[in-house]
Short mmCIF file of C-alpha atoms and ligand atoms in Angstrom, two decimals:
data_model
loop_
_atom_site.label_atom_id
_atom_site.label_comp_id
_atom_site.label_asym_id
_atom_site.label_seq_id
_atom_site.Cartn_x
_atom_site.Cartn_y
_atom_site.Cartn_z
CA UNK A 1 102.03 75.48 136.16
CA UNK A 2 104.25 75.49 138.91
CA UNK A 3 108.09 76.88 138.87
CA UNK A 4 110.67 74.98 137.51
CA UNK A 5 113.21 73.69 140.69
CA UNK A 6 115.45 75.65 138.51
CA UNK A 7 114.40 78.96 138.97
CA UNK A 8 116.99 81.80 138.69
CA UNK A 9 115.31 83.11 142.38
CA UNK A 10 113.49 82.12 144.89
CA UNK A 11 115.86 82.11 147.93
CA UNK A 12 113.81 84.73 149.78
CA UNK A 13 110.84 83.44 149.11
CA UNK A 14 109.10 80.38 151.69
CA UNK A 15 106.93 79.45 148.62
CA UNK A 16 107.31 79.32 144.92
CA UNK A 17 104.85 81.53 142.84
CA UNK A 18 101.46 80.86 141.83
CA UNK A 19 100.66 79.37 138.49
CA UNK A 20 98.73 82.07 137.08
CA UNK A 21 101.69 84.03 137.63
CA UNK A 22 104.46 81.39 135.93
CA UNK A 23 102.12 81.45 133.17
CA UNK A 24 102.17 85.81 132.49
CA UNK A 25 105.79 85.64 133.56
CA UNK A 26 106.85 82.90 131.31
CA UNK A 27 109.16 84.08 127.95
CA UNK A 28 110.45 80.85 126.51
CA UNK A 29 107.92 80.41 123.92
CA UNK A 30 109.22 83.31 122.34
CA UNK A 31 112.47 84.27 123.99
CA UNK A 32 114.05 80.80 123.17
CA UNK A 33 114.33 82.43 119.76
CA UNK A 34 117.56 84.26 121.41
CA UNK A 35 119.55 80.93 122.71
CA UNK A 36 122.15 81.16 120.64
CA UNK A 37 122.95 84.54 121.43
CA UNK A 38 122.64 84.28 125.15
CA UNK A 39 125.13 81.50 124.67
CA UNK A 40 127.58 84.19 122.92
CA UNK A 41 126.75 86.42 125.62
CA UNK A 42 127.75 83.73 127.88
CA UNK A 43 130.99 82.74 126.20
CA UNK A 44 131.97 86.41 126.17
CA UNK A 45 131.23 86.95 129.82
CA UNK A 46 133.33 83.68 130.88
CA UNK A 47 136.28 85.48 129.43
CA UNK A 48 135.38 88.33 131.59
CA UNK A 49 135.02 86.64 134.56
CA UNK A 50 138.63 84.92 134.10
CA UNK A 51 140.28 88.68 133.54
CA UNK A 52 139.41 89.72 136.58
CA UNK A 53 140.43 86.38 138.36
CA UNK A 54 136.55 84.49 139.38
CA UNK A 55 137.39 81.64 136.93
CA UNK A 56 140.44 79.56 136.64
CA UNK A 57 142.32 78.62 133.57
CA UNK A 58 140.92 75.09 134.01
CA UNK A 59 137.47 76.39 134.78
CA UNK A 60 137.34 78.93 131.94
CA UNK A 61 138.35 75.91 129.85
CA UNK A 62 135.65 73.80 131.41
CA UNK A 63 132.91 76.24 130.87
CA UNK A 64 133.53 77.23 127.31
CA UNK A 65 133.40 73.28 125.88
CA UNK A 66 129.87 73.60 128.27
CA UNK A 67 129.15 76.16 126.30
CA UNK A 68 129.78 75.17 122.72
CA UNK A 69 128.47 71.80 123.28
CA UNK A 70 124.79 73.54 125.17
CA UNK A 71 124.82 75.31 122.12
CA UNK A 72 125.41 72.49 119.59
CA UNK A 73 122.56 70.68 121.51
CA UNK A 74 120.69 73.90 120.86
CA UNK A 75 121.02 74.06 117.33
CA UNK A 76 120.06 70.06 117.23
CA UNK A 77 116.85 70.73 119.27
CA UNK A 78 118.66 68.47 121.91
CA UNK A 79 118.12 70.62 124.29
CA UNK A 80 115.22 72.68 125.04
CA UNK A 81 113.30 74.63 127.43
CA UNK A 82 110.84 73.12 129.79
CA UNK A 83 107.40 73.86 129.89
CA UNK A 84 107.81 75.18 133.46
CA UNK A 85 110.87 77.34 132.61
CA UNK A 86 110.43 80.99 132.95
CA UNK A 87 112.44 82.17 130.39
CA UNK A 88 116.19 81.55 127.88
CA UNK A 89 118.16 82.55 130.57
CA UNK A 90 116.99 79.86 133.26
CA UNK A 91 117.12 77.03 130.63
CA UNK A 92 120.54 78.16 129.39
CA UNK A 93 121.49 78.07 133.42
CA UNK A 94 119.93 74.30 133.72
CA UNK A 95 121.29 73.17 130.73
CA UNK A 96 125.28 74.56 131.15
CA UNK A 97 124.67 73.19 134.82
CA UNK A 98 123.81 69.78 133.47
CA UNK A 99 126.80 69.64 131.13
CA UNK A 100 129.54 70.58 133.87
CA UNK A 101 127.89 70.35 137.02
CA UNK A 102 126.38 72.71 139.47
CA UNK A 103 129.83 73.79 141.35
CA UNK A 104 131.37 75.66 138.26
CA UNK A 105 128.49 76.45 135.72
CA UNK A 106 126.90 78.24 139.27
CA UNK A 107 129.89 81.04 138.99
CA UNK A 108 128.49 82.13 135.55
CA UNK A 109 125.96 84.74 136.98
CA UNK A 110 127.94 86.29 139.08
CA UNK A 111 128.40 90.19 137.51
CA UNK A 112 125.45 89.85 135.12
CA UNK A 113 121.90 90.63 135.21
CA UNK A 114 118.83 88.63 133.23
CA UNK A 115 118.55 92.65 132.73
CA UNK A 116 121.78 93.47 130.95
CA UNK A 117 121.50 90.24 129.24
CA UNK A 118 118.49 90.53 127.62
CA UNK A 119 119.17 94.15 126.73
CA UNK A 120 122.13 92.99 124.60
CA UNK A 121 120.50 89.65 123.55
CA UNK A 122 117.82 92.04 121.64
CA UNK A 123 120.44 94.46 119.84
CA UNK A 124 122.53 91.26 118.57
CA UNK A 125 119.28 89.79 116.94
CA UNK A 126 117.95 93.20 115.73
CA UNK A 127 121.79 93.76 114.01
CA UNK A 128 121.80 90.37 112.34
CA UNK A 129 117.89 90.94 111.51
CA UNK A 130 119.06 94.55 109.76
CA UNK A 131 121.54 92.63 107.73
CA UNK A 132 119.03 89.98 106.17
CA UNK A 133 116.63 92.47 105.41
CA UNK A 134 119.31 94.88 103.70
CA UNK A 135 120.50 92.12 101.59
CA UNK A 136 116.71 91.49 100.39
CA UNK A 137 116.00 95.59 100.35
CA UNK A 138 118.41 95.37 97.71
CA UNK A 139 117.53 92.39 95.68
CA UNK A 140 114.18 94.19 95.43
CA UNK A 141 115.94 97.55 93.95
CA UNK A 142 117.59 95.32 92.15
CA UNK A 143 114.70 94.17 90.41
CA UNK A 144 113.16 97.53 89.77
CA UNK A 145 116.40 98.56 87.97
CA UNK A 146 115.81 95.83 86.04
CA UNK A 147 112.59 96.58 84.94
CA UNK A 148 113.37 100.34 84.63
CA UNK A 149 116.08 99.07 82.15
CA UNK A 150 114.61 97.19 80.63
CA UNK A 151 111.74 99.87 79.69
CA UNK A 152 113.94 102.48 79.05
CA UNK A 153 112.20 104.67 76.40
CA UNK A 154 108.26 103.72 77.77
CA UNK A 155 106.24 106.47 78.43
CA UNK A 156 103.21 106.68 80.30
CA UNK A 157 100.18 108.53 82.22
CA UNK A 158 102.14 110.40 85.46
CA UNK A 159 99.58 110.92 88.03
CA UNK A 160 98.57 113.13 90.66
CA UNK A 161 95.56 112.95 92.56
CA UNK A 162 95.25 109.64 90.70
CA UNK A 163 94.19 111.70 87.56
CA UNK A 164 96.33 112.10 84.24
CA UNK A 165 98.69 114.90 84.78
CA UNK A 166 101.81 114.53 83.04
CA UNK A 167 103.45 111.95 81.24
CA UNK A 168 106.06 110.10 82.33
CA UNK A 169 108.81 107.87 81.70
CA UNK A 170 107.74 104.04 82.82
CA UNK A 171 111.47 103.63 83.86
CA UNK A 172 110.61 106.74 86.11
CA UNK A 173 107.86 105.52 87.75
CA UNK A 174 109.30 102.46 88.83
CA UNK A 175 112.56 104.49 90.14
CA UNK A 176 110.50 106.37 92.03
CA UNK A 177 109.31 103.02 93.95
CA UNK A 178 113.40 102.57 94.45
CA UNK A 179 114.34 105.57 96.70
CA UNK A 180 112.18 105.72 99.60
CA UNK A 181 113.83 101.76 99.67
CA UNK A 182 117.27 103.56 99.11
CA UNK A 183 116.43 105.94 102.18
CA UNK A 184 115.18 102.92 104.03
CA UNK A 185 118.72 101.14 103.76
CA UNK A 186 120.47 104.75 104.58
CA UNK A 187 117.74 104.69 108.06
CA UNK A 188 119.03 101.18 108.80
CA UNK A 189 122.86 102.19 108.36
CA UNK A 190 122.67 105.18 110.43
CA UNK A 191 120.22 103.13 113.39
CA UNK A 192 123.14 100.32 113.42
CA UNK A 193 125.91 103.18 114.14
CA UNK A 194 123.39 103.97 117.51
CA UNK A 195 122.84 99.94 118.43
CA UNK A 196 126.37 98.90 117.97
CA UNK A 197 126.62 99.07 121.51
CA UNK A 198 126.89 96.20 124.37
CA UNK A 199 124.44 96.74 127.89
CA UNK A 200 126.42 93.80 128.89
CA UNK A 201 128.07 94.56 132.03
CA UNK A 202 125.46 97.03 133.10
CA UNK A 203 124.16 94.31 135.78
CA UNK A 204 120.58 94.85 136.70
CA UNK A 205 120.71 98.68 136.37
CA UNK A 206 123.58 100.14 138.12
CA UNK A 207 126.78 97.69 136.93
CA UNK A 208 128.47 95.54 138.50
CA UNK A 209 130.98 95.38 141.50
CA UNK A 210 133.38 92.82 140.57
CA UNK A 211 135.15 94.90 138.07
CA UNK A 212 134.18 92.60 135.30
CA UNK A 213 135.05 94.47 132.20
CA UNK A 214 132.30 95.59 129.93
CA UNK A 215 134.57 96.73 127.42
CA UNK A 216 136.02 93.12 126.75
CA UNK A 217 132.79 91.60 126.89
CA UNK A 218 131.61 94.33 123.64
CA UNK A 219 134.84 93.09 121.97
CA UNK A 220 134.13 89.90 122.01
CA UNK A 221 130.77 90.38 121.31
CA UNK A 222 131.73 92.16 118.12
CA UNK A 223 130.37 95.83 119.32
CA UNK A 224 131.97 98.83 118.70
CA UNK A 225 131.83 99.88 121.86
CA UNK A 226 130.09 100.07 125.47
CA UNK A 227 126.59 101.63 126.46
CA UNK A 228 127.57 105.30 128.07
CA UNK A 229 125.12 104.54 130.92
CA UNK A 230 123.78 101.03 132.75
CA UNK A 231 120.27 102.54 133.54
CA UNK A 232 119.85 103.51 130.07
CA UNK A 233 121.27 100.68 128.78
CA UNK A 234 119.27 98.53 130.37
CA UNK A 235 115.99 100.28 130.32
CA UNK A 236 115.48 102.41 127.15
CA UNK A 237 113.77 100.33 123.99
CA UNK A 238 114.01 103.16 121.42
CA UNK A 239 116.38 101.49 119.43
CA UNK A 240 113.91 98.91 119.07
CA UNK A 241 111.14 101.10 118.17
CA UNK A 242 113.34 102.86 115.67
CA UNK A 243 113.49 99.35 113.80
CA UNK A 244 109.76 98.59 114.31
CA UNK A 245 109.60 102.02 112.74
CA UNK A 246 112.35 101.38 109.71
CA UNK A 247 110.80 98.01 109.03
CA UNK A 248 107.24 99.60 109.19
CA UNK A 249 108.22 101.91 107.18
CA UNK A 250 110.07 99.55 104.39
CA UNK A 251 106.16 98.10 104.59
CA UNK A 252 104.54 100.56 103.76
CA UNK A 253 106.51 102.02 100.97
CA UNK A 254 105.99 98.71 99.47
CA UNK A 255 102.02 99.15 100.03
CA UNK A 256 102.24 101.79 98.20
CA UNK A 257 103.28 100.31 95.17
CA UNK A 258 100.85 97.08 95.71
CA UNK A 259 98.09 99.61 95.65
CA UNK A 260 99.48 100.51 92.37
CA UNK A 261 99.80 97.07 90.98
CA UNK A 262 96.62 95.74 92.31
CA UNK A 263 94.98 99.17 90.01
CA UNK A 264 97.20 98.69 86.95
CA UNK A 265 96.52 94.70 86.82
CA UNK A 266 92.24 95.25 86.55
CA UNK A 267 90.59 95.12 83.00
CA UNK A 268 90.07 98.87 82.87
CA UNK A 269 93.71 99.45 83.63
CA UNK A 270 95.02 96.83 81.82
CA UNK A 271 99.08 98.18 82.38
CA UNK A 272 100.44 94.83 83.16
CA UNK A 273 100.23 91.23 83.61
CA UNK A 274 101.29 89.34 86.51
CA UNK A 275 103.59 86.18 86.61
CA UNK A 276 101.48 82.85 86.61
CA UNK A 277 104.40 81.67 89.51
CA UNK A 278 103.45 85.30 91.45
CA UNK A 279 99.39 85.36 91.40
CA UNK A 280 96.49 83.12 92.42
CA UNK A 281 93.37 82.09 91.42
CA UNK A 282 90.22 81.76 92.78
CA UNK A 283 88.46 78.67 94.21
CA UNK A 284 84.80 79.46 92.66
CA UNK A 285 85.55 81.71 89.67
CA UNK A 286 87.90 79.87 87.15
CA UNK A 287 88.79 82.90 85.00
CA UNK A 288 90.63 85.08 88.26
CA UNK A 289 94.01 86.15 88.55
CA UNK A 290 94.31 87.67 91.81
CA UNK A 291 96.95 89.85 93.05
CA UNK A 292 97.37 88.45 96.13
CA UNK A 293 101.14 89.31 96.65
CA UNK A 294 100.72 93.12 96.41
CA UNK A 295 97.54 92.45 98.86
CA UNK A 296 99.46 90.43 101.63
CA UNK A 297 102.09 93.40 101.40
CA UNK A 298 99.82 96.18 101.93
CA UNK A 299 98.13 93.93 104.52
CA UNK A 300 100.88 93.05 106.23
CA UNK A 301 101.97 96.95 106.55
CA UNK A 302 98.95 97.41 108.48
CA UNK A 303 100.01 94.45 111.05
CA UNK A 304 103.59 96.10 111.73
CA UNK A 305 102.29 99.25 111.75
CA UNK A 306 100.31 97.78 114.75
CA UNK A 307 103.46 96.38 116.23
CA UNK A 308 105.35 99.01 116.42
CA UNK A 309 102.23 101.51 118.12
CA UNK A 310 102.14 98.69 120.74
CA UNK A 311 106.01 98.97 121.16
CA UNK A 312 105.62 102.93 121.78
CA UNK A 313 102.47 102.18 123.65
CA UNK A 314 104.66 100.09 125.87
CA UNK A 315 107.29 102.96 126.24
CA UNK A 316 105.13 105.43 127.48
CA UNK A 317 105.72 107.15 131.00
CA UNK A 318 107.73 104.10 132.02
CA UNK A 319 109.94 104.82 134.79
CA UNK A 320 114.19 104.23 134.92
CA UNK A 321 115.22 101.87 134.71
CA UNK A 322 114.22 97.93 133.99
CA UNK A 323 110.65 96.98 134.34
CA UNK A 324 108.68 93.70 133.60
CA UNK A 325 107.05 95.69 130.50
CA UNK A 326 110.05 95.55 128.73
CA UNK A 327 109.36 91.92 128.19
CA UNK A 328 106.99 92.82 125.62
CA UNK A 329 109.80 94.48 123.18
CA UNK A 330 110.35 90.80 121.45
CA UNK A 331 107.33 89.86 120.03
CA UNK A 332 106.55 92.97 118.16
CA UNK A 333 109.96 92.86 116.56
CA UNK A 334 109.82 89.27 115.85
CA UNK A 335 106.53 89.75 113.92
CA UNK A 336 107.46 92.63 112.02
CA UNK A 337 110.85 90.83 110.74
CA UNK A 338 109.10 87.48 110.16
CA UNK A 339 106.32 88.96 107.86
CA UNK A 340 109.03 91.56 105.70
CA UNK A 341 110.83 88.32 105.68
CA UNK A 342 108.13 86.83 103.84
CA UNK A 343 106.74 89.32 102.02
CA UNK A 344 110.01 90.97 100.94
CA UNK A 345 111.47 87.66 98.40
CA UNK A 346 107.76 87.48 97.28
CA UNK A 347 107.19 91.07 96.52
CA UNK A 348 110.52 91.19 94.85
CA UNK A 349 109.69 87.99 92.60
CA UNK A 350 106.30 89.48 91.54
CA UNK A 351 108.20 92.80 90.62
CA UNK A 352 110.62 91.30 88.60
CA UNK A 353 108.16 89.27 86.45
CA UNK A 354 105.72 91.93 86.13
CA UNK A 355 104.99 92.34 81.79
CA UNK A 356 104.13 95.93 81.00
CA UNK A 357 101.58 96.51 78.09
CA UNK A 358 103.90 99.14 76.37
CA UNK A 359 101.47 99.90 73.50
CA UNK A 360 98.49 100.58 76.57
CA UNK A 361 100.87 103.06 78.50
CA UNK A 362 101.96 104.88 75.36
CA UNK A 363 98.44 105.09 74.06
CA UNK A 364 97.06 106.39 77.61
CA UNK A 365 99.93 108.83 78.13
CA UNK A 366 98.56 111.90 76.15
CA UNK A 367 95.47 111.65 76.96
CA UNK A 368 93.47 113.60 79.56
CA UNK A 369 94.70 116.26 78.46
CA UNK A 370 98.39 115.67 79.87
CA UNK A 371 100.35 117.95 78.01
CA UNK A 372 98.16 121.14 79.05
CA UNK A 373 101.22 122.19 80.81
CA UNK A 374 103.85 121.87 78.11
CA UNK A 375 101.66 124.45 76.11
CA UNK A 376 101.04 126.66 78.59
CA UNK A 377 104.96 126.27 79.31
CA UNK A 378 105.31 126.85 75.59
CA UNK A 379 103.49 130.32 75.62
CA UNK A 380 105.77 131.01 78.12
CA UNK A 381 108.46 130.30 75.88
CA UNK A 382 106.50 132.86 73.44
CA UNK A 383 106.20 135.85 75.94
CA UNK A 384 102.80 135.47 78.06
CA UNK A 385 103.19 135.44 81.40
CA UNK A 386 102.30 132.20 82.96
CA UNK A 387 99.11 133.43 84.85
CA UNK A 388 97.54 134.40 80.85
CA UNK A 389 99.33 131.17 79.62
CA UNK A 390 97.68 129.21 82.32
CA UNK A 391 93.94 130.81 81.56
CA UNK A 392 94.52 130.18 77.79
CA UNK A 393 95.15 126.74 78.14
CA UNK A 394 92.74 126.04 80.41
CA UNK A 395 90.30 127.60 77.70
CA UNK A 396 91.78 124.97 74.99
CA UNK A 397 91.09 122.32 77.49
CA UNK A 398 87.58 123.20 77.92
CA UNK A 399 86.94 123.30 73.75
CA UNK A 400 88.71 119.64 73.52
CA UNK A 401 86.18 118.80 75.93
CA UNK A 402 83.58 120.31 74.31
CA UNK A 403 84.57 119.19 70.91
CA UNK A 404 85.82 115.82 72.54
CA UNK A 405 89.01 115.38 71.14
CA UNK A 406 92.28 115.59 72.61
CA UNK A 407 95.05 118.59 72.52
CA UNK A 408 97.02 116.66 69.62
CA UNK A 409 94.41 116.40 67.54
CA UNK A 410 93.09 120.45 67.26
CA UNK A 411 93.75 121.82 64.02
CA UNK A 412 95.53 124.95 63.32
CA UNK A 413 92.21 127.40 63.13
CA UNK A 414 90.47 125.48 66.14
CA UNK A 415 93.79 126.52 68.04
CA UNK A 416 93.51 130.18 66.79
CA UNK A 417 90.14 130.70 67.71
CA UNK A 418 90.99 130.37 71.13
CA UNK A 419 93.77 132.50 71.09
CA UNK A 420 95.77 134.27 68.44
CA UNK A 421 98.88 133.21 70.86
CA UNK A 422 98.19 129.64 69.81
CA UNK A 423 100.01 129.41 66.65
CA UNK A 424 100.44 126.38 64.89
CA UNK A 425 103.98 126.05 66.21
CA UNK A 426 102.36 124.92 69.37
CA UNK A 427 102.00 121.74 68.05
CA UNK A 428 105.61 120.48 68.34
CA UNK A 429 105.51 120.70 71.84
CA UNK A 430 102.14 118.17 71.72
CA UNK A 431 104.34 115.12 71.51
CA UNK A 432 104.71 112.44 74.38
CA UNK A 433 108.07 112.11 73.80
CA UNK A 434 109.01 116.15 73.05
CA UNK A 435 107.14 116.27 76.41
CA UNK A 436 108.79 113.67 78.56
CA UNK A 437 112.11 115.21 76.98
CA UNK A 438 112.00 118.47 77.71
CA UNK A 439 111.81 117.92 81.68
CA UNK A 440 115.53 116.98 81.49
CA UNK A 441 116.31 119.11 85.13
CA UNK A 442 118.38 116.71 87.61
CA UNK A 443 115.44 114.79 88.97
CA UNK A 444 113.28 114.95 86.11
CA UNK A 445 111.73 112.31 83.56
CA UNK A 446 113.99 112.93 80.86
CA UNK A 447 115.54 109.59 79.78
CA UNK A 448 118.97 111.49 80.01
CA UNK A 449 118.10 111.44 83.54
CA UNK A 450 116.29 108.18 83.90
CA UNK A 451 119.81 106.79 82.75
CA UNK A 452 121.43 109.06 85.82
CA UNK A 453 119.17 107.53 88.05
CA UNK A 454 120.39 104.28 87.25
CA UNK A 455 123.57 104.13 87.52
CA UNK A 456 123.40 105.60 91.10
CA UNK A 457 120.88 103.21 92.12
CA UNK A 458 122.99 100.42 90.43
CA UNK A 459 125.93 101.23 92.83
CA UNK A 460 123.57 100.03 95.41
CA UNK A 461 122.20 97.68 93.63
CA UNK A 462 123.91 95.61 91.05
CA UNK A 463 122.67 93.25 88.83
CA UNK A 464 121.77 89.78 89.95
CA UNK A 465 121.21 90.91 93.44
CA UNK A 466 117.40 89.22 93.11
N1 LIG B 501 112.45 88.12 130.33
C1 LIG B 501 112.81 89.46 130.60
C2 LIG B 501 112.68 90.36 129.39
O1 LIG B 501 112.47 89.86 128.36
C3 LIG B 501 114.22 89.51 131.07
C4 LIG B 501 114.33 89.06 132.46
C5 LIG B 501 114.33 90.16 133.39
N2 LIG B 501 113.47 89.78 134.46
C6 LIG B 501 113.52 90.30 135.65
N3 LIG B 501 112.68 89.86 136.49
N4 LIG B 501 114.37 91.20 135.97
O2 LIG B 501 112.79 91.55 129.48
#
């Protein structure tokens, strides 16, 4: 493949480059992605260029119908790249050129840089990207608050080294899948406040001499403001490895909850059904129900996770200021919003018709000896000092065990022959629900607090959001 006659260079060269190299050096197949906001870029820099006197009123006029029609042909598929083209910024040149000519649409480059352009080009598509994936972040809370509220009362076995430990409110559990989400929308927020800023006008590395304003061209743009510096501007990428990261991140939060929901919707679980419209079946074995949803998520973590290592990867020791590698910032970023983009309206459809098994969670919750603590919290309550309260218990665990029952169901001399602390009193505490209660600290499972929980996730989340 040879170079399109098009080319953005190529005065100082006698021949034009080698195919091998037009094919590395070629963007188009993914950078076309970013038309429409090169165009904007464009549109904003034509206003520039008529401040400080390059374009005429006529010609500014001239250029922006060029504009808005190259981008209407855009949007139609009208116009696209050819296959020689070496990336969205030639083909946007070529086509502007072929809607009003070569004598005006050449004065467009003057005071910009494929460098400063492509800079900004990326922040505008990350920005808009942060915004679609908010809005689904919180149809997903959205649908664990309804769940949560809709369970409000269900207890069940809390976990910790994936053992019984304590039990738990159901609505509590599925909270607890809500704010790493809430911390990933806070991460998003705070990155945007950082990217809000134009590189356009930062030229190639050092900006430009024709005292084009960068300022107007941010305005325009809808930026809050300028980048401080045109060699960082135009060279630094950890913006975009900070939303690799956040969307990484969002993925893997969401694994671990698949991991949870691919373990509670086995037999031997048996916590929950899944959605006919949300699982799949298998193509040899006509009884499956497979959850592939919570699979693909956790899968797909693994795949951004990958993206944004190769971003950092890419980072690494790279000199100031603009180098070729940079060209490999798009792709990464482009994967890891397409596939949240899928999996996020999928996950949050399987979430919200999830069907808990109430009577299995309330019958597992006591058992495994989950309420050891609450009596050794009890004897507390009756004068031992934990570290005696803690060996006692531990005894009383070791004779259910023995006797194989659980702690509810030890009578009132079985609890006195292990210790003559254990008096029938104890029992009271041996509840699910005196348990679950009781842990009514800010944070805690108490449904007093569930309810808290709730209504601050709801101001982030209100209903109907999914
Ligand atoms: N396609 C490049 C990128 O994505 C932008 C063009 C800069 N090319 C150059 N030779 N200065 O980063």
């Amino acid at each position: 493949m040879a170079q399109s006659n098009d080319a953005l260079w190529g005065g100082r060269f006698a021949s034009g480059p080698d195919g091998a190299l037009a094919a590395l050096s070629k963007s188009t197949h993914f950078d076309w992605r970013l038309a429409q906001y090169d165009l904007k870029g464009t549109a904003a820099h034509l206003k520039a260029l008529h401040a400080a006197n390059y374009l005429s009123d006529e010609e500014l006029s001239v250029l922006e119908k060029a504009v808005e029609e190259l981008s209407k042909r855009v949007a139609s598929g009208a116009f696209v790249p050819k296959a020689d083209e070496e990336d969205v910024h030639a083909a946007l040149e070529r086509g502007l050129i072929e809607i009003a000519g070569a004598e005006i649409a050449g004065k467009v480059r003057a005071g910009r840089s494929r460098n400063d352009q492509i800079a900004t080009l990326v922040r505008s598509f990350m920005l808009d990207a942060a915004t679609e994936i908010e809005n689904q972040l919180i149809g997903y809370l959205d649908a664990l608050c309804s769940q949560a509220e809709n369970h409000l009362g269900v207890a069940m076995p809390g976990r910790t080294h994936f053992q019984h430990a304590q039990p738990v409110l159901l609505s509590h559990h599925l909270l607890a899948h809500a704010w790493p989400q809430v911390r990933n929308l806070q991460r998003l927020e705070n990155w945007r406040a950082r990217t809000n800023y134009s590189p356009y006008g930062a030229g190639a590395l050092a900006g430009n001499t024709l005292g084009l304003d960068p300022k107007l061209v941010a305005k325009e743009l809808g930026f809050a403001g300028v980048t401080e510096n045109s060699m960082d501007a135009t060279s630094s990428r950890d913006l975009v490895a900070e939303f690799a990261f956040i969307l990484s991140m969002i993925s893997i939060d969401l694994s671990r909850f698949s991991e949870e929901i691919i373990a509670w919707a086995t037999k031997e679980f048996s916590y929950i059904q899944l959605a006919d419209q949300f699982s799949t079946g298998s193509s040899i074995m006509p009884q499956k129900k497979n959850p592939d949803i919570a699979e693909l998520a956790r899968g797909k973590a693994g795949r951004m996770i990958g993206n944004l290592s190769g971003l950092l990867a890419t980072l690494k020791g790279l000199p100031l200021s603009y180098n070729r590698d940079l060209q490999e910032d798009k792709e990464p970023i482009f994967d890891s919003f397409d596939s949240l983009m899928l999996v996020l309206p999928a996950f949050t459809g399987m979430v919200a018709t999830l069907t808990f098994n109430k009577e299995r969670l309330e019958e597992l919750a006591p058992q495994g000896f989950s309420l050891a603590t609450d009596v050794a919290e009890w004897l507390v309550t009756q004068g031992v000092a934990f570290r005696d309260a803690h060996e006692i218990t531990g005894e009383l665990v070791r004779f259910c065990e023995v006797e194989g029952i659980e702690l509810s169901m030890l009578s009132d001399e079985q609890l006195a022959s292990v210790s003559k602390h254990l008096k029938p009193e104890v029992k009271k505490v041996l509840s699910v629900s005196g348990s679950i209660e009781a842990r009514n600290g800010a944070g805690g499972t108490a449904s007093s607090q569930v309810v808290e929980q709730l209504v601050q996730l709801r101001k982030i989340a209100p209903h109907g959001k999914s």
